[in-house]
Tab-separated table of C-alpha atoms in Angstrom:
chain	number	residue	atom	x	y	z
A	1030	MET	CA	111.669	69.541	-81.417
A	1031	ASP	CA	115.325	68.461	-81.392
A	1032	LYS	CA	116.724	64.934	-81.487
A	1033	GLY	CA	116.814	64.736	-77.694
A	1034	THR	CA	113.071	65.172	-77.349
A	1035	ILE	CA	110.349	62.601	-77.966
A	1036	ARG	CA	106.620	63.380	-78.001
A	1037	ARG	CA	104.690	60.387	-76.692
A	1038	GLU	CA	101.027	60.190	-75.642
A	1039	GLY	CA	100.770	63.927	-75.022
A	1040	LEU	CA	103.913	64.060	-72.892
A	1041	VAL	CA	107.159	65.693	-73.834
A	1042	CYS	CA	110.058	63.478	-72.749
A	1043	THR	CA	113.375	65.300	-72.713
A	1044	ARG	CA	116.570	63.271	-72.752
A	1045	ASN	CA	118.986	64.884	-70.338
A	1046	PRO	CA	122.801	64.536	-70.422
A	1047	GLN	CA	122.641	61.504	-68.095
A	1048	ARG	CA	120.415	59.762	-70.694
A	1049	LEU	CA	117.466	59.720	-68.314
A	1050	TYR	CA	114.031	60.706	-69.562
A	1051	VAL	CA	112.507	63.649	-67.677
A	1052	ARG	CA	108.761	63.916	-68.195
A	1053	GLU	CA	107.496	67.474	-68.579
A	1054	LEU	CA	103.706	67.536	-68.470
A	1055	PRO	CA	102.301	70.126	-70.872
A	1056	MET	CA	99.939	72.612	-69.194
A	1057	LYS	CA	96.344	71.528	-69.772
A	1058	LEU	CA	93.720	74.173	-69.123
A	1059	GLU	CA	90.068	73.620	-68.237
A	1060	SER	CA	87.303	75.758	-69.722
A	1061	GLN	CA	86.192	77.199	-66.373
A	1062	TRP	CA	89.794	78.020	-65.446
A	1063	ILE	CA	90.116	79.936	-68.735
A	1064	THR	CA	86.914	81.887	-68.058
A	1065	GLY	CA	88.108	82.778	-64.543
A	1066	PHE	CA	91.543	83.809	-65.790
A	1067	VAL	CA	90.087	85.926	-68.612
A	1068	ASP	CA	87.646	87.517	-66.134
A	1069	GLY	CA	90.770	88.756	-64.386
A	1070	GLU	CA	93.331	89.226	-67.144
A	1071	GLY	CA	91.606	89.239	-70.534
A	1072	CYS	CA	90.570	92.129	-72.758
A	1073	PHE	CA	88.060	92.472	-75.588
A	1074	HIS	CA	88.907	95.542	-77.638
A	1075	VAL	CA	87.770	97.130	-80.888
A	1076	GLY	CA	90.190	99.545	-82.564
A	1077	ILE	CA	89.016	101.896	-85.341
A	1078	ASN	CA	91.905	103.363	-87.286
A	1079	PRO	CA	92.030	105.663	-90.326
A	1080	HIS	CA	92.921	103.616	-93.417
A	1081	THR	CA	92.977	105.244	-96.840
A	1082	GLU	CA	92.612	101.976	-98.729
A	1083	MET	CA	89.295	101.093	-97.042
A	1084	THR	CA	86.087	102.272	-98.754
A	1085	ALA	CA	84.769	103.805	-95.536
A	1086	GLY	CA	88.155	105.404	-94.755
A	1087	TYR	CA	88.588	103.377	-91.559
A	1088	GLN	CA	89.705	99.906	-90.597
A	1089	VAL	CA	87.951	98.117	-87.740
A	1090	LEU	CA	90.322	95.928	-85.694
A	1091	PRO	CA	88.677	93.745	-83.059
A	1092	GLU	CA	91.029	91.779	-80.832
A	1093	PHE	CA	90.970	89.470	-77.861
A	1094	THR	CA	94.124	89.667	-75.727
A	1095	VAL	CA	95.545	88.227	-72.542
A	1096	VAL	CA	98.711	89.941	-71.316
A	1097	GLN	CA	101.105	88.370	-68.804
A	1098	HIS	CA	104.607	88.911	-67.491
A	1099	LYS	CA	107.028	86.715	-69.442
A	1100	ARG	CA	107.475	84.431	-66.401
A	1101	ASP	CA	103.979	83.082	-67.192
A	1102	ILE	CA	104.426	82.773	-70.953
A	1103	GLN	CA	103.524	79.065	-70.713
A	1104	ILE	CA	99.948	80.101	-69.828
A	1105	LEU	CA	99.722	82.153	-73.031
A	1106	HIS	CA	100.982	79.214	-75.099
A	1107	ALA	CA	98.506	76.916	-73.330
A	1108	LEU	CA	95.673	79.326	-74.264
A	1109	LYS	CA	96.884	79.306	-77.882
A	1110	ASP	CA	96.976	75.499	-77.846
A	1111	TYR	CA	93.508	75.300	-76.272
A	1112	PHE	CA	91.844	77.630	-78.775
A	1113	GLY	CA	93.962	76.510	-81.734
A	1114	CYS	CA	94.241	80.068	-83.031
A	1115	GLY	CA	95.975	83.374	-82.319
A	1116	VAL	CA	99.609	84.248	-81.639
A	1117	VAL	CA	101.902	84.803	-78.634
A	1118	ARG	CA	104.035	87.918	-79.050
A	1119	THR	CA	105.965	90.452	-76.964
A	1120	ASN	CA	103.549	93.120	-75.799
A	1121	HIS	CA	105.764	95.684	-74.068
A	1122	GLY	CA	109.038	95.205	-72.206
A	1123	ASP	CA	108.781	92.092	-70.044
A	1124	ARG	CA	105.122	91.564	-70.884
A	1125	MET	CA	103.876	89.051	-73.433
A	1126	ALA	CA	100.452	88.844	-75.078
A	1127	TYR	CA	98.238	86.110	-76.447
A	1128	ARG	CA	96.280	87.815	-79.221
A	1129	VAL	CA	93.480	86.764	-81.593
A	1130	ARG	CA	92.651	89.219	-84.381
A	1131	SER	CA	91.238	87.042	-87.158
A	1132	ILE	CA	87.531	87.814	-87.699
A	1133	LYS	CA	86.953	84.166	-88.507
A	1134	ASP	CA	88.704	82.827	-85.378
A	1135	LEU	CA	87.034	85.419	-83.144
A	1136	SER	CA	83.605	84.598	-84.603
A	1137	GLN	CA	83.956	80.827	-84.767
A	1138	ILE	CA	86.151	80.024	-81.750
A	1139	ILE	CA	86.534	82.807	-79.147
A	1140	ILE	CA	82.972	84.159	-79.070
A	1141	PRO	CA	81.308	80.710	-78.986
A	1142	PHE	CA	83.639	79.718	-76.117
A	1143	PHE	CA	82.624	82.668	-73.908
A	1144	PHE	CA	79.002	82.223	-74.953
A	1145	LYS	CA	79.173	78.647	-73.650
A	1146	HIS	CA	81.276	79.547	-70.571
A	1147	PRO	CA	80.002	83.000	-69.529
A	1148	LEU	CA	82.274	85.539	-67.876
A	1149	GLN	CA	81.239	86.330	-64.298
A	1150	SER	CA	82.697	89.839	-64.010
A	1151	LYS	CA	81.496	93.088	-65.579
A	1152	LYS	CA	83.907	92.241	-68.418
A	1153	ARG	CA	80.926	90.283	-69.711
A	1154	ILE	CA	79.418	93.642	-70.800
A	1155	ASP	CA	82.491	94.321	-72.958
A	1156	PHE	CA	82.212	90.815	-74.373
A	1157	GLU	CA	78.547	91.397	-75.349
A	1158	LYS	CA	79.482	94.621	-77.166
A	1159	PHE	CA	82.438	92.852	-78.801
A	1160	LYS	CA	80.046	90.139	-79.985
A	1161	SER	CA	77.728	92.801	-81.456
A	1162	VAL	CA	80.609	94.382	-83.368
A	1163	LEU	CA	81.676	91.005	-84.784
A	1164	SER	CA	78.078	90.285	-85.854
A	1165	LEU	CA	78.003	93.606	-87.706
A	1166	MET	CA	81.375	92.891	-89.308
A	1167	ASN	CA	80.197	89.480	-90.491
A	1168	GLU	CA	77.385	91.364	-92.260
A	1169	ASP	CA	80.016	93.708	-93.840
A	1170	VAL	CA	78.499	96.694	-92.035
A	1171	HIS	CA	82.034	98.003	-91.327
A	1172	LEU	CA	82.615	98.569	-95.034
A	1173	HIS	CA	80.271	101.577	-95.104
A	1174	ALA	CA	80.546	104.953	-93.349
A	1175	ASP	CA	77.211	104.509	-91.531
A	1176	GLY	CA	78.345	101.126	-90.241
A	1177	ILE	CA	81.640	102.561	-89.007
A	1178	GLU	CA	79.690	105.102	-86.964
A	1179	GLU	CA	77.503	102.375	-85.481
A	1180	ILE	CA	80.589	100.328	-84.549
A	1181	ARG	CA	82.334	103.430	-83.186
A	1182	ARG	CA	79.347	104.086	-80.926
A	1183	ILE	CA	79.455	100.539	-79.528
A	1184	ALA	CA	83.267	100.520	-79.193
A	1185	SER	CA	83.226	103.829	-77.298
A	1186	GLN	CA	81.228	102.130	-74.537
A	1187	MET	CA	83.791	99.348	-74.068
A	1188	ASN	CA	86.654	99.086	-71.549
A	1189	ARG	CA	85.507	102.157	-69.674
A	1190	GLY	CA	86.320	100.644	-66.288
A	1191	SER	CA	84.716	102.559	-63.443
A	1192	LEU	CA	82.440	104.514	-65.801
A	1193	ARG	CA	80.326	101.398	-66.319
B	1245	MET	CA	67.011	91.143	-46.800
B	1246	ASP	CA	64.036	93.506	-46.778
B	1247	LYS	CA	60.321	92.671	-46.835
B	1248	GLY	CA	60.193	92.817	-50.642
B	1249	THR	CA	62.670	89.973	-51.013
B	1250	ILE	CA	62.053	86.263	-50.619
B	1251	ARG	CA	64.793	83.622	-50.654
B	1252	ARG	CA	63.479	80.422	-52.181
B	1253	GLU	CA	65.412	77.346	-53.315
B	1254	GLY	CA	68.645	79.269	-53.766
B	1255	LEU	CA	67.011	82.060	-55.764
B	1256	VAL	CA	66.451	85.594	-54.588
B	1257	CYS	CA	63.037	86.832	-55.728
B	1258	THR	CA	62.637	90.591	-55.553
B	1259	ARG	CA	59.143	92.095	-55.617
B	1260	ASN	CA	59.221	95.148	-57.876
B	1261	PRO	CA	56.746	98.061	-57.735
B	1262	GLN	CA	54.467	96.308	-60.246
B	1263	ARG	CA	54.185	93.380	-57.785
B	1264	LEU	CA	55.931	91.048	-60.224
B	1265	TYR	CA	58.644	88.739	-58.945
B	1266	VAL	CA	61.957	89.285	-60.681
B	1267	ARG	CA	64.307	86.346	-60.226
B	1268	GLU	CA	67.900	87.355	-59.560
B	1269	LEU	CA	70.144	84.305	-59.744
B	1270	PRO	CA	72.881	84.504	-57.140
B	1271	MET	CA	76.360	84.174	-58.631
B	1272	LYS	CA	77.529	80.582	-58.369
B	1273	LEU	CA	81.223	80.010	-58.869
B	1274	GLU	CA	82.908	76.801	-60.006
B	1275	SER	CA	86.159	75.615	-58.460
B	1276	GLN	CA	88.166	75.869	-61.703
B	1277	TRP	CA	86.812	79.377	-62.343
B	1278	ILE	CA	88.019	80.398	-58.874
B	1279	THR	CA	91.486	78.964	-59.516
B	1280	GLY	CA	91.702	80.801	-62.845
B	1281	PHE	CA	90.508	84.064	-61.329
B	1282	VAL	CA	92.922	83.783	-58.389
B	1283	ASP	CA	95.755	82.957	-60.815
B	1284	GLY	CA	95.058	86.398	-62.268
B	1285	GLU	CA	93.831	88.457	-59.341
B	1286	GLY	CA	94.643	86.728	-56.055
B	1287	CYS	CA	97.489	87.302	-53.613
B	1288	PHE	CA	99.069	85.159	-50.901
B	1289	HIS	CA	100.980	87.391	-48.509
B	1290	VAL	CA	102.764	87.043	-45.185
B	1291	GLY	CA	103.256	90.225	-43.144
B	1292	ILE	CA	105.705	90.316	-40.232
B	1293	ASN	CA	105.144	93.319	-37.969
B	1294	PRO	CA	106.789	94.434	-34.700
B	1295	HIS	CA	104.442	93.662	-31.800
B	1296	THR	CA	105.579	94.295	-28.231
B	1297	GLU	CA	103.026	91.931	-26.703
B	1298	MET	CA	104.295	88.893	-28.629
B	1299	THR	CA	107.009	86.779	-26.975
B	1300	ALA	CA	109.192	86.902	-30.090
B	1301	GLY	CA	108.580	90.666	-30.540
B	1302	TYR	CA	106.849	90.173	-33.901
B	1303	GLN	CA	103.418	89.206	-35.141
B	1304	VAL	CA	103.115	87.050	-38.275
B	1305	LEU	CA	100.072	87.971	-40.380
B	1306	PRO	CA	99.357	85.651	-43.318
B	1307	GLU	CA	96.521	86.661	-45.608
B	1308	PHE	CA	94.824	85.606	-48.806
B	1309	THR	CA	93.274	88.502	-50.724
B	1310	VAL	CA	91.444	89.162	-53.968
B	1311	VAL	CA	91.080	92.850	-54.848
B	1312	GLN	CA	88.552	94.163	-57.384
B	1313	HIS	CA	87.040	97.464	-58.437
B	1314	LYS	CA	83.753	97.995	-56.605
B	1315	ARG	CA	81.801	97.336	-59.842
B	1316	ASP	CA	82.680	93.648	-59.353
B	1317	ILE	CA	81.963	93.455	-55.627
B	1318	GLN	CA	79.471	90.634	-56.291
B	1319	ILE	CA	82.414	88.406	-57.242
B	1320	LEU	CA	84.052	89.063	-53.871
B	1321	HIS	CA	80.816	88.209	-52.041
B	1322	ALA	CA	80.474	85.057	-54.162
B	1323	LEU	CA	84.016	84.026	-53.148
B	1324	LYS	CA	83.117	84.643	-49.498
B	1325	ASP	CA	79.949	82.535	-49.917
B	1326	TYR	CA	81.875	79.765	-51.676
B	1327	PHE	CA	84.601	79.480	-49.034
B	1328	GLY	CA	82.309	80.284	-46.102
B	1329	CYS	CA	84.983	82.412	-44.451
B	1330	GLY	CA	86.722	85.783	-44.722
B	1331	VAL	CA	85.386	89.320	-45.134
B	1332	VAL	CA	84.677	91.795	-47.936
B	1333	ARG	CA	85.970	95.270	-47.105
B	1334	THR	CA	87.027	98.496	-48.811
B	1335	ASN	CA	90.659	98.165	-49.846
B	1336	HIS	CA	91.571	101.605	-51.173
B	1337	GLY	CA	89.410	104.180	-52.906
B	1338	ASP	CA	87.108	102.411	-55.373
B	1339	ARG	CA	88.743	99.058	-54.782
B	1340	MET	CA	87.282	96.342	-52.570
B	1341	ALA	CA	89.002	93.267	-51.131
B	1342	TYR	CA	87.964	89.762	-50.172
B	1343	ARG	CA	90.349	88.859	-47.356
B	1344	VAL	CA	90.967	85.743	-45.244
B	1345	ARG	CA	93.311	86.180	-42.260
B	1346	SER	CA	92.199	83.507	-39.808
B	1347	ILE	CA	94.931	80.877	-39.385
B	1348	LYS	CA	92.241	78.233	-38.966
B	1349	ASP	CA	90.314	79.229	-42.127
B	1350	LEU	CA	93.510	79.566	-44.177
B	1351	SER	CA	94.728	76.151	-42.975
B	1352	GLN	CA	91.446	74.271	-43.168
B	1353	ILE	CA	89.689	75.910	-46.147
B	1354	ILE	CA	91.868	78.063	-48.423
B	1355	ILE	CA	95.032	75.936	-48.550
B	1356	PRO	CA	93.179	72.617	-49.061
B	1357	PHE	CA	91.175	74.246	-51.902
B	1358	PHE	CA	94.273	75.323	-53.843
B	1359	PHE	CA	95.962	72.010	-53.045
B	1360	LYS	CA	93.012	70.240	-54.698
B	1361	HIS	CA	92.687	72.773	-57.548
B	1362	PRO	CA	96.290	73.805	-58.312
B	1363	LEU	CA	97.147	77.274	-59.570
B	1364	GLN	CA	98.585	77.243	-63.095
B	1365	SER	CA	100.616	80.459	-62.949
B	1366	LYS	CA	103.875	81.164	-61.124
B	1367	LYS	CA	101.646	82.367	-58.261
B	1368	ARG	CA	101.702	78.682	-57.325
B	1369	ILE	CA	105.242	79.268	-55.996
B	1370	ASP	CA	103.913	81.942	-53.612
B	1371	PHE	CA	101.154	79.568	-52.586
B	1372	GLU	CA	103.673	76.818	-51.752
B	1373	LYS	CA	105.673	79.235	-49.565
B	1374	PHE	CA	102.450	80.475	-47.958
B	1375	LYS	CA	101.545	76.850	-47.186
B	1376	SER	CA	104.975	76.327	-45.576
B	1377	VAL	CA	104.500	79.386	-43.359
B	1378	LEU	CA	101.060	78.207	-42.243
B	1379	SER	CA	102.488	74.744	-41.435
B	1380	LEU	CA	105.159	76.393	-39.274
B	1381	MET	CA	102.533	78.579	-37.564
B	1382	ASN	CA	100.381	75.557	-36.811
B	1383	GLU	CA	103.456	74.156	-35.012
B	1384	ASP	CA	103.764	77.471	-33.078
B	1385	VAL	CA	107.159	78.116	-34.646
B	1386	HIS	CA	106.249	81.814	-35.019
B	1387	LEU	CA	106.187	82.249	-31.245
B	1388	HIS	CA	109.973	82.039	-31.007
B	1389	ALA	CA	112.645	84.365	-32.396
B	1390	ASP	CA	114.312	81.576	-34.427
B	1391	GLY	CA	110.968	80.689	-35.974
B	1392	ILE	CA	110.306	84.323	-36.890
B	1393	GLU	CA	113.621	84.374	-38.750
B	1394	GLU	CA	112.721	81.190	-40.623
B	1395	ILE	CA	109.327	82.638	-41.604
B	1396	ARG	CA	110.924	85.958	-42.555
B	1397	ARG	CA	113.308	84.112	-44.875
B	1398	ILE	CA	110.414	82.341	-46.624
B	1399	ALA	CA	108.222	85.474	-46.753
B	1400	SER	CA	111.051	87.509	-48.302
B	1401	GLN	CA	110.948	85.187	-51.328
B	1402	MET	CA	107.242	85.743	-51.934
B	1403	ASN	CA	105.506	88.180	-54.326
B	1404	ARG	CA	108.777	89.175	-55.957
B	1405	GLY	CA	107.259	89.326	-59.413
B	1406	SER	CA	109.863	89.370	-62.150
B	1407	LEU	CA	112.662	88.419	-59.739
B	1408	ARG	CA	111.346	84.867	-59.615
């Protein structure tokens, strides 16, 4: 925040060249709005990549993402502010992504949120499988070859679109 | 609703072959969920088509649509139930659309809803232009050539994606 900006009672007041204060209200999201938006735009994904340093030979990478054109980057920052975790990064070209990959943040923040505010679309099925994978990971199941196979089986049923 | 189904206090009870009643809760949407979902998946569009029977030579066709894969058709029906207007139809292939085209329903139901529950994304800009077009139509501006040009100018600035 530079010298020309003052944060006061949740508002950002920007001093413009005419020395007037212009109030810019930060975007404040409601829980049901977030659920509706994620029903449309969100993704729960579990990647399983070869990784020689892991005991089981694979690394399991669960992630929650919301991708938007850069014109709506303020929504991604508002999601980050709401959840208090994750990062906003360039996804591809003009598209930006809000992304949460931390097992702890997914388990303690993201999953409880969508448990409390259930998704209405069939994306809920992906969320349930995602939740199962995180439960297994919190029991360290992903550190053994058998566990990797169990997670791979669940992950293969996610994000299949019209095949569901 | 067939003979095996009873509607009672907002619940649909379906009699299964074992003569047990299975309660299927109808999907109930909240206003903020709808705004979030429409921020992601909705579209406000104004079509202007040549029409020889119209005085001005053109017909103005505003519409609000939400398109989903058929697996989520229950969301489209829930939107129709919530707003009490519009239709659910096949859009293209496996995709279905909830669509409102009636000037009266757009003016008296859809626009007041999104005025009360503002969109958070840049789609709000399309909504504001859509609202302007409907205001002009309610003043019969679209029945004259000059009015068509004014509406065409506004409509040309809508749904331009990254050009905004």
